[in-house]
mmCIF file of C-alpha atoms and ligand atoms in Angstrom:
data_model
loop_
_atom_site.group_PDB
_atom_site.id
_atom_site.type_symbol
_atom_site.label_atom_id
_atom_site.label_comp_id
_atom_site.label_asym_id
_atom_site.label_seq_id
_atom_site.Cartn_x
_atom_site.Cartn_y
_atom_site.Cartn_z
ATOM 1 C CA MET A 812 10.190 -38.069 -26.643
ATOM 2 C CA SER A 813 7.672 -40.817 -25.971
ATOM 3 C CA ARG A 814 4.045 -40.427 -27.019
ATOM 4 C CA ALA A 815 2.992 -40.426 -23.408
ATOM 5 C CA THR A 816 5.117 -37.364 -22.645
ATOM 6 C CA GLU A 817 3.869 -35.590 -25.758
ATOM 7 C CA THR A 818 0.201 -35.957 -24.873
ATOM 8 C CA ARG A 819 0.381 -35.571 -21.110
ATOM 9 C CA ASN A 820 -1.191 -32.288 -19.959
ATOM 10 C CA PRO A 821 0.711 -31.189 -16.841
ATOM 11 C CA LEU A 822 -2.224 -28.931 -15.878
ATOM 12 C CA GLY A 823 -4.747 -31.752 -16.227
ATOM 13 C CA PHE A 824 -5.418 -31.704 -12.473
ATOM 14 C CA LEU A 825 -7.033 -28.289 -12.906
ATOM 15 C CA ASP A 826 -9.867 -29.889 -14.891
ATOM 16 C CA GLU A 827 -10.585 -32.050 -11.856
ATOM 17 C CA ALA A 828 -10.342 -29.050 -9.525
ATOM 18 C CA MET A 829 -12.825 -27.134 -11.664
ATOM 19 C CA ALA A 830 -15.156 -30.139 -11.778
ATOM 20 C CA GLN A 831 -15.084 -30.180 -7.973
ATOM 21 C CA ILE A 832 -15.865 -26.453 -7.828
ATOM 22 C CA ARG A 833 -18.866 -27.064 -10.094
ATOM 23 C CA ALA A 834 -19.971 -30.085 -8.051
ATOM 24 C CA ASP A 835 -19.839 -27.945 -4.889
ATOM 25 C CA GLY A 836 -22.104 -25.355 -6.509
ATOM 26 C CA LEU A 837 -19.353 -22.741 -6.255
ATOM 27 C CA TYR A 838 -18.802 -22.164 -9.976
ATOM 28 C CA ARG A 839 -19.153 -18.490 -10.879
ATOM 29 C CA THR A 840 -18.925 -16.483 -14.049
ATOM 30 C CA LEU A 841 -17.778 -12.891 -13.753
ATOM 31 C CA ARG A 842 -20.484 -10.259 -13.943
ATOM 32 C CA VAL A 843 -19.420 -7.840 -16.640
ATOM 33 C CA LEU A 844 -20.026 -4.115 -16.181
ATOM 34 C CA GLU A 845 -20.946 -2.350 -19.410
ATOM 35 C CA GLY A 846 -20.449 1.341 -18.769
ATOM 36 C CA GLU A 847 -19.716 3.283 -15.605
ATOM 37 C CA GLN A 848 -19.587 2.039 -12.005
ATOM 38 C CA LYS A 849 -22.709 3.843 -10.757
ATOM 39 C CA PRO A 850 -25.738 3.267 -8.485
ATOM 40 C CA GLU A 851 -27.734 2.180 -11.526
ATOM 41 C CA ALA A 852 -25.451 0.264 -13.821
ATOM 42 C CA ARG A 853 -25.562 -2.219 -16.675
ATOM 43 C CA PHE A 854 -24.130 -5.649 -15.889
ATOM 44 C CA ASP A 855 -24.453 -8.618 -18.264
ATOM 45 C CA HIS A 856 -26.798 -6.667 -20.575
ATOM 46 C CA LYS A 857 -29.148 -5.837 -17.715
ATOM 47 C CA ASP A 858 -29.850 -2.518 -15.994
ATOM 48 C CA VAL A 859 -29.727 -3.027 -12.237
ATOM 49 C CA ILE A 860 -29.658 -1.087 -8.990
ATOM 50 C CA ASN A 861 -26.100 -1.708 -7.915
ATOM 51 C CA LEU A 862 -25.703 -2.723 -4.255
ATOM 52 C CA SER A 863 -22.389 -4.492 -4.789
ATOM 53 C CA SER A 864 -19.665 -1.918 -5.385
ATOM 54 C CA ASN A 865 -17.292 -0.388 -2.819
ATOM 55 C CA ASN A 866 -17.793 2.997 -4.469
ATOM 56 C CA TYR A 867 -19.064 4.498 -1.187
ATOM 57 C CA LEU A 868 -18.919 8.151 -2.183
ATOM 58 C CA GLY A 869 -19.548 7.858 -5.914
ATOM 59 C CA LEU A 870 -16.036 9.063 -6.707
ATOM 60 C CA THR A 871 -15.347 6.543 -9.502
ATOM 61 C CA THR A 872 -17.138 8.891 -11.908
ATOM 62 C CA HIS A 873 -16.659 12.277 -10.184
ATOM 63 C CA PRO A 874 -15.947 15.046 -12.743
ATOM 64 C CA ARG A 875 -13.029 16.463 -10.758
ATOM 65 C CA LEU A 876 -11.288 13.104 -10.572
ATOM 66 C CA ARG A 877 -11.840 12.518 -14.290
ATOM 67 C CA GLU A 878 -10.421 15.940 -15.146
ATOM 68 C CA ALA A 879 -7.409 15.432 -12.877
ATOM 69 C CA ALA A 880 -6.687 12.075 -14.518
ATOM 70 C CA LEU A 881 -7.105 13.458 -18.053
ATOM 71 C CA ASP A 882 -4.867 16.411 -17.277
ATOM 72 C CA ALA A 883 -2.179 14.090 -15.914
ATOM 73 C CA VAL A 884 -2.362 11.909 -19.024
ATOM 74 C CA ARG A 885 -1.973 14.932 -21.304
ATOM 75 C CA ARG A 886 0.916 16.409 -19.320
ATOM 76 C CA LEU A 887 2.710 13.274 -18.192
ATOM 77 C CA GLY A 888 1.647 10.304 -20.285
ATOM 78 C CA VAL A 889 0.168 7.002 -19.221
ATOM 79 C CA GLY A 890 2.883 5.165 -17.299
ATOM 80 C CA SER A 891 5.532 5.834 -14.670
ATOM 81 C CA GLY A 892 8.109 3.651 -16.416
ATOM 82 C CA SER A 893 9.788 2.191 -13.341
ATOM 83 C CA VAL A 894 9.502 1.017 -9.780
ATOM 84 C CA ARG A 895 9.500 3.713 -7.111
ATOM 85 C CA THR A 896 13.032 2.930 -5.937
ATOM 86 C CA ILE A 897 14.663 3.368 -9.361
ATOM 87 C CA ALA A 898 13.171 5.955 -11.737
ATOM 88 C CA GLY A 899 9.428 5.650 -11.059
ATOM 89 C CA THR A 900 8.870 8.187 -8.271
ATOM 90 C CA MET A 901 7.075 11.156 -9.808
ATOM 91 C CA ASP A 902 6.408 14.420 -7.983
ATOM 92 C CA LEU A 903 2.705 13.469 -8.009
ATOM 93 C CA HIS A 904 3.497 10.320 -5.999
ATOM 94 C CA MET A 905 5.332 12.366 -3.368
ATOM 95 C CA GLU A 906 2.539 14.940 -3.267
ATOM 96 C CA LEU A 907 -0.041 12.189 -2.741
ATOM 97 C CA GLU A 908 1.958 10.687 0.131
ATOM 98 C CA ARG A 909 2.257 14.080 1.853
ATOM 99 C CA ARG A 910 -1.448 14.620 1.307
ATOM 100 C CA ILE A 911 -2.397 11.273 2.859
ATOM 101 C CA ALA A 912 -0.102 11.820 5.866
ATOM 102 C CA THR A 913 -1.733 15.202 6.507
ATOM 103 C CA PHE A 914 -5.193 13.671 6.089
ATOM 104 C CA LYS A 915 -4.450 10.882 8.573
ATOM 105 C CA ARG A 916 -2.454 13.178 10.867
ATOM 106 C CA THR A 917 0.658 11.017 10.831
ATOM 107 C CA GLU A 918 4.279 11.944 10.184
ATOM 108 C CA ALA A 919 4.476 10.156 6.877
ATOM 109 C CA ALA A 920 2.735 7.848 4.406
ATOM 110 C CA VAL A 921 3.727 5.501 1.590
ATOM 111 C CA VAL A 922 1.512 4.563 -1.351
ATOM 112 C CA PHE A 923 1.403 1.023 -2.736
ATOM 113 C CA GLN A 924 -0.141 -0.288 -5.957
ATOM 114 C CA SER A 925 -3.129 -1.681 -4.029
ATOM 115 C CA GLY A 926 -4.452 -2.165 -0.523
ATOM 116 C CA PHE A 927 -3.530 -5.808 -0.896
ATOM 117 C CA ALA A 928 0.097 -4.900 -1.657
ATOM 118 C CA ALA A 929 0.126 -2.418 1.252
ATOM 119 C CA ASN A 930 -0.921 -5.050 3.807
ATOM 120 C CA ALA A 931 1.067 -7.961 2.436
ATOM 121 C CA GLY A 932 4.162 -5.817 1.857
ATOM 122 C CA THR A 933 4.074 -4.131 5.253
ATOM 123 C CA VAL A 934 3.357 -7.081 7.529
ATOM 124 C CA SER A 935 6.012 -9.192 5.792
ATOM 125 C CA ALA A 936 8.595 -6.378 5.967
ATOM 126 C CA VAL A 937 8.080 -5.415 9.616
ATOM 127 C CA LEU A 938 7.799 -8.910 11.152
ATOM 128 C CA GLY A 939 10.234 -11.799 10.877
ATOM 129 C CA LYS A 940 10.439 -15.487 11.734
ATOM 130 C CA ASP A 941 11.083 -15.021 15.456
ATOM 131 C CA ASP A 942 8.108 -12.694 15.920
ATOM 132 C CA LEU A 943 4.423 -13.153 16.734
ATOM 133 C CA ILE A 944 1.328 -11.865 14.939
ATOM 134 C CA LEU A 945 -2.008 -11.702 16.767
ATOM 135 C CA SER A 946 -4.762 -11.441 14.173
ATOM 136 C CA ASP A 947 -8.582 -11.227 14.333
ATOM 137 C CA GLU A 948 -10.147 -14.328 12.741
ATOM 138 C CA LEU A 949 -12.058 -12.216 10.206
ATOM 139 C CA ASN A 950 -9.102 -10.147 9.027
ATOM 140 C CA HIS A 951 -8.688 -9.593 5.301
ATOM 141 C CA ALA A 952 -6.843 -12.118 3.112
ATOM 142 C CA SER A 953 -4.051 -9.619 2.385
ATOM 143 C CA ILE A 954 -3.211 -9.483 6.112
ATOM 144 C CA ILE A 955 -3.198 -13.265 6.304
ATOM 145 C CA ASP A 956 -0.909 -13.525 3.275
ATOM 146 C CA GLY A 957 1.431 -10.848 4.663
ATOM 147 C CA ALA A 958 1.561 -12.728 7.962
ATOM 148 C CA ARG A 959 2.434 -15.986 6.168
ATOM 149 C CA LEU A 960 5.117 -14.288 4.062
ATOM 150 C CA SER A 961 6.724 -12.880 7.217
ATOM 151 C CA ARG A 962 7.241 -16.459 8.553
ATOM 152 C CA ALA A 963 6.305 -15.148 12.008
ATOM 153 C CA THR A 964 4.176 -17.292 14.331
ATOM 154 C CA ILE A 965 0.504 -16.459 13.772
ATOM 155 C CA LYS A 966 -2.106 -16.710 16.510
ATOM 156 C CA VAL A 967 -5.686 -15.966 15.522
ATOM 157 C CA PHE A 968 -8.060 -14.556 18.147
ATOM 158 C CA PRO A 969 -11.855 -14.971 17.939
ATOM 159 C CA HIS A 970 -13.628 -12.118 16.199
ATOM 160 C CA ARG A 971 -13.517 -8.877 18.236
ATOM 161 C CA ASP A 972 -12.718 -10.888 21.376
ATOM 162 C CA VAL A 973 -10.752 -8.466 23.564
ATOM 163 C CA LYS A 974 -10.507 -10.906 26.497
ATOM 164 C CA ALA A 975 -9.010 -13.618 24.288
ATOM 165 C CA LEU A 976 -6.521 -11.111 22.896
ATOM 166 C CA GLU A 977 -5.555 -10.081 26.409
ATOM 167 C CA ARG A 978 -4.904 -13.731 27.402
ATOM 168 C CA LEU A 979 -2.773 -14.235 24.286
ATOM 169 C CA LEU A 980 -0.759 -11.100 25.050
ATOM 170 C CA GLU A 981 -0.191 -12.287 28.635
ATOM 171 C CA GLU A 982 0.991 -15.722 27.466
ATOM 172 C CA THR A 983 3.355 -14.567 24.737
ATOM 173 C CA SER A 984 5.597 -11.966 26.368
ATOM 174 C CA ALA A 985 8.704 -14.019 25.454
ATOM 175 C CA TYR A 986 8.471 -13.036 21.777
ATOM 176 C CA PRO A 987 10.888 -10.229 20.863
ATOM 177 C CA ARG A 988 8.313 -8.434 18.733
ATOM 178 C CA ARG A 989 4.549 -8.783 18.625
ATOM 179 C CA LEU A 990 2.010 -7.274 16.231
ATOM 180 C CA VAL A 991 -1.686 -6.876 17.009
ATOM 181 C CA ILE A 992 -3.617 -6.460 13.779
ATOM 182 C CA THR A 993 -7.286 -5.941 12.979
ATOM 183 C CA ASP A 994 -9.522 -4.658 10.237
ATOM 184 C CA GLY A 995 -11.115 -1.356 11.301
ATOM 185 C CA VAL A 996 -14.413 -2.245 9.597
ATOM 186 C CA PHE A 997 -14.945 -5.906 8.697
ATOM 187 C CA SER A 998 -15.694 -6.383 5.044
ATOM 188 C CA MET A 999 -18.344 -9.123 5.200
ATOM 189 C CA ASP A 1000 -20.266 -8.082 8.344
ATOM 190 C CA GLY A 1001 -19.872 -4.312 8.409
ATOM 191 C CA ASP A 1002 -19.076 -4.301 12.128
ATOM 192 C CA VAL A 1003 -16.375 -2.122 13.679
ATOM 193 C CA ALA A 1004 -13.339 -3.376 15.632
ATOM 194 C CA PRO A 1005 -13.250 -2.458 19.347
ATOM 195 C CA MET A 1006 -10.316 -0.201 18.574
ATOM 196 C CA PRO A 1007 -9.969 1.637 21.924
ATOM 197 C CA ALA A 1008 -9.743 -1.625 23.902
ATOM 198 C CA ILE A 1009 -7.468 -3.400 21.412
ATOM 199 C CA THR A 1010 -5.156 -0.401 21.097
ATOM 200 C CA ALA A 1011 -4.916 -0.012 24.887
ATOM 201 C CA LEU A 1012 -4.020 -3.706 25.230
ATOM 202 C CA ALA A 1013 -1.374 -3.570 22.528
ATOM 203 C CA ARG A 1014 0.199 -0.519 24.156
ATOM 204 C CA ALA A 1015 0.063 -1.983 27.653
ATOM 205 C CA HIS A 1016 1.896 -5.089 26.415
ATOM 206 C CA GLY A 1017 4.416 -3.266 24.260
ATOM 207 C CA ALA A 1018 3.039 -4.748 21.025
ATOM 208 C CA ILE A 1019 2.879 -2.980 17.671
ATOM 209 C CA MET A 1020 -0.689 -1.871 16.870
ATOM 210 C CA MET A 1021 -1.825 -2.028 13.238
ATOM 211 C CA VAL A 1022 -5.245 -1.382 11.699
ATOM 212 C CA ASP A 1023 -6.508 -1.983 8.170
ATOM 213 C CA ASP A 1024 -9.007 0.800 7.501
ATOM 214 C CA ALA A 1025 -9.855 -0.184 3.909
ATOM 215 C CA HIS A 1026 -13.605 0.063 4.622
ATOM 216 C CA ALA A 1027 -13.358 2.853 7.206
ATOM 217 C CA SER A 1028 -11.445 5.481 5.245
ATOM 218 C CA GLY A 1029 -13.828 7.891 3.556
ATOM 219 C CA VAL A 1030 -16.601 6.444 5.726
ATOM 220 C CA LEU A 1031 -15.847 6.878 9.470
ATOM 221 C CA GLY A 1032 -14.199 9.771 11.319
ATOM 222 C CA LYS A 1033 -13.959 13.457 10.442
ATOM 223 C CA ALA A 1034 -14.022 13.841 6.624
ATOM 224 C CA GLY A 1035 -13.545 10.059 6.452
ATOM 225 C CA ARG A 1036 -10.238 9.877 8.320
ATOM 226 C CA GLY A 1037 -11.037 6.349 9.539
ATOM 227 C CA THR A 1038 -11.360 4.465 12.825
ATOM 228 C CA VAL A 1039 -8.348 6.082 14.487
ATOM 229 C CA ASP A 1040 -10.016 9.470 14.125
ATOM 230 C CA HIS A 1041 -13.488 8.079 14.874
ATOM 231 C CA PHE A 1042 -12.278 6.754 18.248
ATOM 232 C CA ASP A 1043 -9.840 9.630 18.801
ATOM 233 C CA LEU A 1044 -6.794 7.363 18.937
ATOM 234 C CA HIS A 1045 -4.401 9.694 17.125
ATOM 235 C CA GLY A 1046 -0.792 8.917 18.025
ATOM 236 C CA GLN A 1047 -1.648 5.516 19.536
ATOM 237 C CA VAL A 1048 -1.868 3.272 16.475
ATOM 238 C CA ASP A 1049 1.566 2.529 15.030
ATOM 239 C CA ILE A 1050 0.566 1.432 11.531
ATOM 240 C CA GLN A 1051 -2.558 2.495 9.643
ATOM 241 C CA VAL A 1052 -3.383 0.951 6.279
ATOM 242 C CA GLY A 1053 -5.952 2.334 3.894
ATOM 243 C CA THR A 1054 -7.025 1.829 0.326
ATOM 244 C CA LEU A 1055 -7.480 4.241 -2.570
ATOM 245 C CA SER A 1056 -9.662 1.677 -4.351
ATOM 246 C CA LYS A 1057 -12.867 1.897 -2.302
ATOM 247 C CA ALA A 1058 -14.275 5.219 -1.019
ATOM 248 C CA ILE A 1059 -11.468 7.118 -2.791
ATOM 249 C CA GLY A 1060 -12.764 5.604 -6.027
ATOM 250 C CA VAL A 1061 -9.481 4.997 -7.864
ATOM 251 C CA LEU A 1062 -6.783 2.381 -7.148
ATOM 252 C CA GLY A 1063 -4.037 1.839 -4.607
ATOM 253 C CA GLY A 1064 -3.233 1.350 -0.949
ATOM 254 C CA TYR A 1065 -1.241 3.256 1.619
ATOM 255 C CA VAL A 1066 0.451 2.930 4.966
ATOM 256 C CA CYS A 1067 0.652 5.793 7.486
ATOM 257 C CA GLY A 1068 2.892 6.057 10.523
ATOM 258 C CA SER A 1069 6.178 7.462 11.727
ATOM 259 C CA LYS A 1070 8.802 8.794 9.321
ATOM 260 C CA THR A 1071 11.081 5.912 10.285
ATOM 261 C CA LEU A 1072 8.415 3.306 9.507
ATOM 262 C CA ILE A 1073 7.797 4.805 6.086
ATOM 263 C CA GLU A 1074 11.506 5.085 5.249
ATOM 264 C CA TYR A 1075 11.966 1.478 6.339
ATOM 265 C CA LEU A 1076 9.125 0.416 4.000
ATOM 266 C CA TYR A 1077 10.767 2.385 1.167
ATOM 267 C CA HIS A 1078 13.791 0.112 1.729
ATOM 268 C CA ARG A 1079 12.189 -3.214 2.579
ATOM 269 C CA ALA A 1080 8.558 -3.541 1.388
ATOM 270 C CA ARG A 1081 8.801 -5.846 -1.595
ATOM 271 C CA PRO A 1082 5.825 -4.559 -3.659
ATOM 272 C CA PHE A 1083 7.331 -1.059 -3.314
ATOM 273 C CA LEU A 1084 10.756 -2.237 -4.476
ATOM 274 C CA PHE A 1085 9.827 -4.753 -7.140
ATOM 275 C CA SER A 1086 6.594 -3.598 -8.799
ATOM 276 C CA THR A 1087 6.060 -0.513 -10.962
ATOM 277 C CA SER A 1088 4.441 2.552 -9.424
ATOM 278 C CA HIS A 1089 1.046 3.992 -10.329
ATOM 279 C CA PRO A 1090 0.524 5.821 -13.599
ATOM 280 C CA PRO A 1091 0.388 9.588 -13.032
ATOM 281 C CA ALA A 1092 -3.358 9.631 -13.760
ATOM 282 C CA VAL A 1093 -3.983 7.387 -10.749
ATOM 283 C CA ALA A 1094 -2.021 9.625 -8.385
ATOM 284 C CA ALA A 1095 -3.662 12.768 -9.800
ATOM 285 C CA ALA A 1096 -7.170 11.336 -9.464
ATOM 286 C CA CYS A 1097 -6.445 10.276 -5.863
ATOM 287 C CA LEU A 1098 -5.227 13.790 -5.023
ATOM 288 C CA ALA A 1099 -8.461 15.205 -6.434
ATOM 289 C CA ALA A 1100 -10.415 12.707 -4.332
ATOM 290 C CA PHE A 1101 -8.864 14.050 -1.116
ATOM 291 C CA ASP A 1102 -9.929 17.575 -2.204
ATOM 292 C CA VAL A 1103 -13.464 16.287 -2.707
ATOM 293 C CA LEU A 1104 -13.479 14.619 0.736
ATOM 294 C CA GLU A 1105 -12.628 17.941 2.375
ATOM 295 C CA GLN A 1106 -14.813 20.147 0.175
ATOM 296 C CA GLU A 1107 -17.943 18.023 -0.246
ATOM 297 C CA PRO A 1108 -18.709 16.753 3.281
ATOM 298 C CA GLU A 1109 -22.319 16.264 2.200
ATOM 299 C CA ARG A 1110 -21.203 13.090 0.384
ATOM 300 C CA ILE A 1111 -20.359 11.354 3.662
ATOM 301 C CA GLU A 1112 -23.579 12.692 5.203
ATOM 302 C CA ARG A 1113 -25.560 11.243 2.283
ATOM 303 C CA LEU A 1114 -23.728 7.941 2.626
ATOM 304 C CA TRP A 1115 -24.874 7.677 6.247
ATOM 305 C CA SER A 1116 -28.449 8.887 5.654
ATOM 306 C CA ASN A 1117 -28.787 6.383 2.793
ATOM 307 C CA THR A 1118 -27.304 3.682 5.012
ATOM 308 C CA LYS A 1119 -29.864 4.426 7.720
ATOM 309 C CA ARG A 1120 -32.770 4.486 5.264
ATOM 310 C CA PHE A 1121 -31.746 1.149 3.757
ATOM 311 C CA LYS A 1122 -30.987 -0.577 7.079
ATOM 312 C CA ASP A 1123 -34.289 0.659 8.581
ATOM 313 C CA GLY A 1124 -36.114 -0.672 5.525
ATOM 314 C CA LEU A 1125 -34.472 -4.085 5.788
ATOM 315 C CA ALA A 1126 -35.217 -4.302 9.514
ATOM 316 C CA ARG A 1127 -38.858 -3.347 8.921
ATOM 317 C CA LEU A 1128 -39.146 -6.169 6.379
ATOM 318 C CA GLY A 1129 -37.742 -8.615 8.950
ATOM 319 C CA PHE A 1130 -34.408 -9.436 7.327
ATOM 320 C CA ASP A 1131 -31.492 -10.575 9.517
ATOM 321 C CA THR A 1132 -28.761 -7.981 8.980
ATOM 322 C CA GLY A 1133 -26.366 -9.230 11.652
ATOM 323 C CA ILE A 1134 -24.339 -6.748 13.663
ATOM 324 C CA SER A 1135 -23.437 -4.207 10.983
ATOM 325 C CA GLU A 1136 -22.777 -0.606 12.051
ATOM 326 C CA THR A 1137 -21.615 0.709 8.677
ATOM 327 C CA PRO A 1138 -22.788 0.954 5.037
ATOM 328 C CA ILE A 1139 -21.797 -2.718 4.563
ATOM 329 C CA THR A 1140 -25.053 -4.504 5.361
ATOM 330 C CA PRO A 1141 -25.233 -8.294 5.135
ATOM 331 C CA ILE A 1142 -28.622 -9.935 4.592
ATOM 332 C CA ILE A 1143 -28.054 -13.295 6.244
ATOM 333 C CA VAL A 1144 -30.095 -16.206 4.871
ATOM 334 C CA GLY A 1145 -28.215 -19.324 6.070
ATOM 335 C CA GLU A 1146 -27.446 -21.849 3.334
ATOM 336 C CA ALA A 1147 -25.198 -20.926 0.419
ATOM 337 C CA ASP A 1148 -27.522 -22.240 -2.305
ATOM 338 C CA LEU A 1149 -30.368 -20.099 -0.936
ATOM 339 C CA ALA A 1150 -28.108 -17.026 -0.888
ATOM 340 C CA MET A 1151 -27.089 -17.655 -4.505
ATOM 341 C CA ARG A 1152 -30.707 -18.244 -5.582
ATOM 342 C CA PHE A 1153 -31.759 -15.040 -3.769
ATOM 343 C CA SER A 1154 -28.994 -13.100 -5.502
ATOM 344 C CA ASP A 1155 -29.840 -14.541 -8.946
ATOM 345 C CA ASP A 1156 -33.584 -13.890 -8.601
ATOM 346 C CA LEU A 1157 -32.922 -10.324 -7.444
ATOM 347 C CA PHE A 1158 -30.636 -9.782 -10.406
ATOM 348 C CA ALA A 1159 -33.330 -10.994 -12.785
ATOM 349 C CA ARG A 1160 -35.623 -8.419 -11.152
ATOM 350 C CA GLY A 1161 -33.069 -5.597 -11.510
ATOM 351 C CA VAL A 1162 -31.194 -5.576 -8.180
ATOM 352 C CA PHE A 1163 -27.537 -6.583 -7.960
ATOM 353 C CA ALA A 1164 -26.584 -7.846 -4.490
ATOM 354 C CA GLN A 1165 -23.786 -10.408 -4.445
ATOM 355 C CA GLY A 1166 -24.358 -13.749 -2.721
ATOM 356 C CA ILE A 1167 -21.522 -14.859 -0.436
ATOM 357 C CA GLY A 1168 -21.027 -18.329 1.038
ATOM 358 C CA PHE A 1169 -18.391 -20.571 2.580
ATOM 359 C CA PRO A 1170 -15.378 -20.186 2.711
ATOM 360 C CA THR A 1171 -15.670 -16.370 2.596
ATOM 361 C CA VAL A 1172 -18.148 -16.546 5.496
ATOM 362 C CA ALA A 1173 -18.884 -19.359 7.964
ATOM 363 C CA LYS A 1174 -21.081 -22.332 6.938
ATOM 364 C CA GLY A 1175 -24.743 -21.619 7.663
ATOM 365 C CA ARG A 1176 -24.093 -17.858 7.584
ATOM 366 C CA ALA A 1177 -24.381 -17.355 3.801
ATOM 367 C CA ARG A 1178 -25.680 -13.975 2.847
ATOM 368 C CA LEU A 1179 -26.124 -11.195 0.391
ATOM 369 C CA ARG A 1180 -23.576 -8.466 0.911
ATOM 370 C CA THR A 1181 -24.991 -5.025 0.206
ATOM 371 C CA ILE A 1182 -23.384 -1.597 0.182
ATOM 372 C CA VAL A 1183 -25.338 1.559 -0.483
ATOM 373 C CA THR A 1184 -23.465 4.629 -1.665
ATOM 374 C CA ALA A 1185 -23.815 8.381 -1.216
ATOM 375 C CA THR A 1186 -25.067 8.613 -4.789
ATOM 376 C CA HIS A 1187 -28.022 6.226 -4.602
ATOM 377 C CA THR A 1188 -31.287 8.184 -4.722
ATOM 378 C CA GLU A 1189 -33.996 7.476 -2.171
ATOM 379 C CA ALA A 1190 -36.194 6.244 -5.026
ATOM 380 C CA GLU A 1191 -33.514 3.709 -6.012
ATOM 381 C CA LEU A 1192 -33.186 2.480 -2.432
ATOM 382 C CA ASP A 1193 -36.949 2.170 -2.071
ATOM 383 C CA ARG A 1194 -37.171 0.229 -5.335
ATOM 384 C CA ALA A 1195 -34.404 -2.083 -4.149
ATOM 385 C CA LEU A 1196 -36.231 -2.611 -0.842
ATOM 386 C CA SER A 1197 -39.510 -3.455 -2.524
ATOM 387 C CA THR A 1198 -37.788 -5.965 -4.821
ATOM 388 C CA LEU A 1199 -35.989 -7.469 -1.812
ATOM 389 C CA GLU A 1200 -39.375 -7.789 -0.121
ATOM 390 C CA ASP A 1201 -41.002 -9.544 -3.099
ATOM 391 C CA VAL A 1202 -38.169 -11.969 -3.748
ATOM 392 C CA GLY A 1203 -37.512 -12.511 -0.022
ATOM 393 C CA ARG A 1204 -41.185 -13.505 0.479
ATOM 394 C CA THR A 1205 -41.258 -15.764 -2.573
ATOM 395 C CA LEU A 1206 -38.200 -17.636 -1.312
ATOM 396 C CA GLY A 1207 -39.537 -17.799 2.253
ATOM 397 C CA ILE A 1208 -36.651 -15.777 3.682
ATOM 398 C CA ILE A 1209 -39.104 -13.316 5.239
ATOM 399 C CA ARG A 1210 -42.779 -13.831 5.954
HETATM 400 C C1 PLP B 2299 -10.445 -4.470 -0.218
HETATM 401 C C2 PLP B 2299 -9.627 -4.656 0.983
HETATM 402 C C3 PLP B 2299 -8.229 -4.638 0.892
HETATM 403 C C4 PLP B 2299 -7.516 -4.575 -0.431
HETATM 404 O O1 PLP B 2299 -7.603 -3.316 -1.018
HETATM 405 P P1 PLP B 2299 -7.365 -3.160 -2.587
HETATM 406 O O2 PLP B 2299 -6.989 -1.736 -2.744
HETATM 407 O O3 PLP B 2299 -8.638 -3.539 -3.266
HETATM 408 O O4 PLP B 2299 -6.248 -4.089 -2.956
HETATM 409 C C5 PLP B 2299 -7.501 -4.741 2.064
HETATM 410 N N1 PLP B 2299 -8.111 -4.873 3.256
HETATM 411 C C6 PLP B 2299 -9.458 -4.912 3.387
HETATM 412 C C7 PLP B 2299 -10.082 -5.044 4.734
HETATM 413 C C8 PLP B 2299 -10.255 -4.809 2.246
HETATM 414 O O5 PLP B 2299 -11.580 -4.875 2.374
#
C-alpha cells in the first residue's frame, strides 16, 4: 500500500461540505431536552416556554400512556424481536390497527415504524415506473422520497392550486395510474389543503386520492379524526396517512384504506417487510392515546382555544402570521439570518421558537415556526407573547 492510499481520507469531502454549511450560516447544533417534553421544558440548561414541539395534546407525558407502556414492558418485554411479516406481529399491533381503522372509519389500517416510513413505503409500493404522481409543491419530504423511490413520473403543482391540478389531470389521461397527493395540514405554514375540491377532481379523473394527515390527526375533525372527517369526505379518499408521533404523542405512522390496500401493503411495503416492528410499549401507549382522544375531548378544545388566544395576540402585536388556520403558526420575518437571530434572542429570554429558513421554506420567507399545545397555560402563552413583543420590537420586526 502506498503512503498516499494510507493517508487519504475518503470522507474528506465532508469537511468541505460542512465548511460550506457554516459559510452559508446554516450550521446548527441540536438543542438538547433535559427532562420531559412539556410546555415549559429545559433545553440546553435553560428553562423555556416550549413553542416548538408537535406534542399538540400533551400526550407525551400523559399518565395513562405511561402506565400502558409500563404495563406492556412488564408483561411483554422491550422488543418485538422481528419484522411484522416473520415473527414480529404481536396481538397489540393487530389491536392498534383495528383501533385506528375504527377511528378513521375505514375498512382497515396498517401501522409503520414512523410517518416517514408510512408515506415512503406506501407511495413506492402502490405506484410504479409507468405511473404519474401529482404532488403539491409543499408536500412533506417523506412523500417526495416515496415518489422518487416509486420511479413514477412526478409532476408538482403549485401550492393548493386546484386549477393547476385540474389542467394537469386533463393533460395526463394517458397514464395507466395516477396518484393525487397532498398534505392535509401543511407543516410549515399551518394552512389546510382544499380537500373537497382536490378529492372531487381526483375522483372525476379516475385518479387515486391520498392525503397525509400527520398534522391534522388529533387536531381537526371529530375527536381529531383528521381532514377527511373535517370536510366530511368519508369513503372518497383512497389512502389516508397519519402519524402516531405528533398529537398521539408516541411514535409511528399508519395508512388507512380498503382491506385490499392494507393487505397489499402487508405484502409489498418495504419498511413493513424489512424493518422490525414497534416494541409492545409503543403499541400499548398508542392504544391508550386513542382512549384519551375519545374520553378527554376537552384537550382538543383547549388546543383550539389556546391557538386562538396565541394567534390573536400575535395579530394584535402586528406580526405576519401568513395564512395559517391551525395550531401551526409561522411568524414570518423575511431573511434567514433575522429569523435565526430572533429565535436565538427569544431563547435567551426563555422562549423556544425554532427559526426556519431556506431550503425548508422559500427564500425571503424565513420564519419562526410556533405550535401551541392543549397543555400550555394562558399565563405561559401571555408570557411568550410579551417576550415576542419585546424581542420583536428590539429587532425591528414589529413597531
Ligand atoms: C412529521 C411528518 C411526517 C413524518 O412523521 P413521523 O412519524 O415523524 O415520521 C410525515 N408527513 C408530514 C406532513 C409530517 O409533518
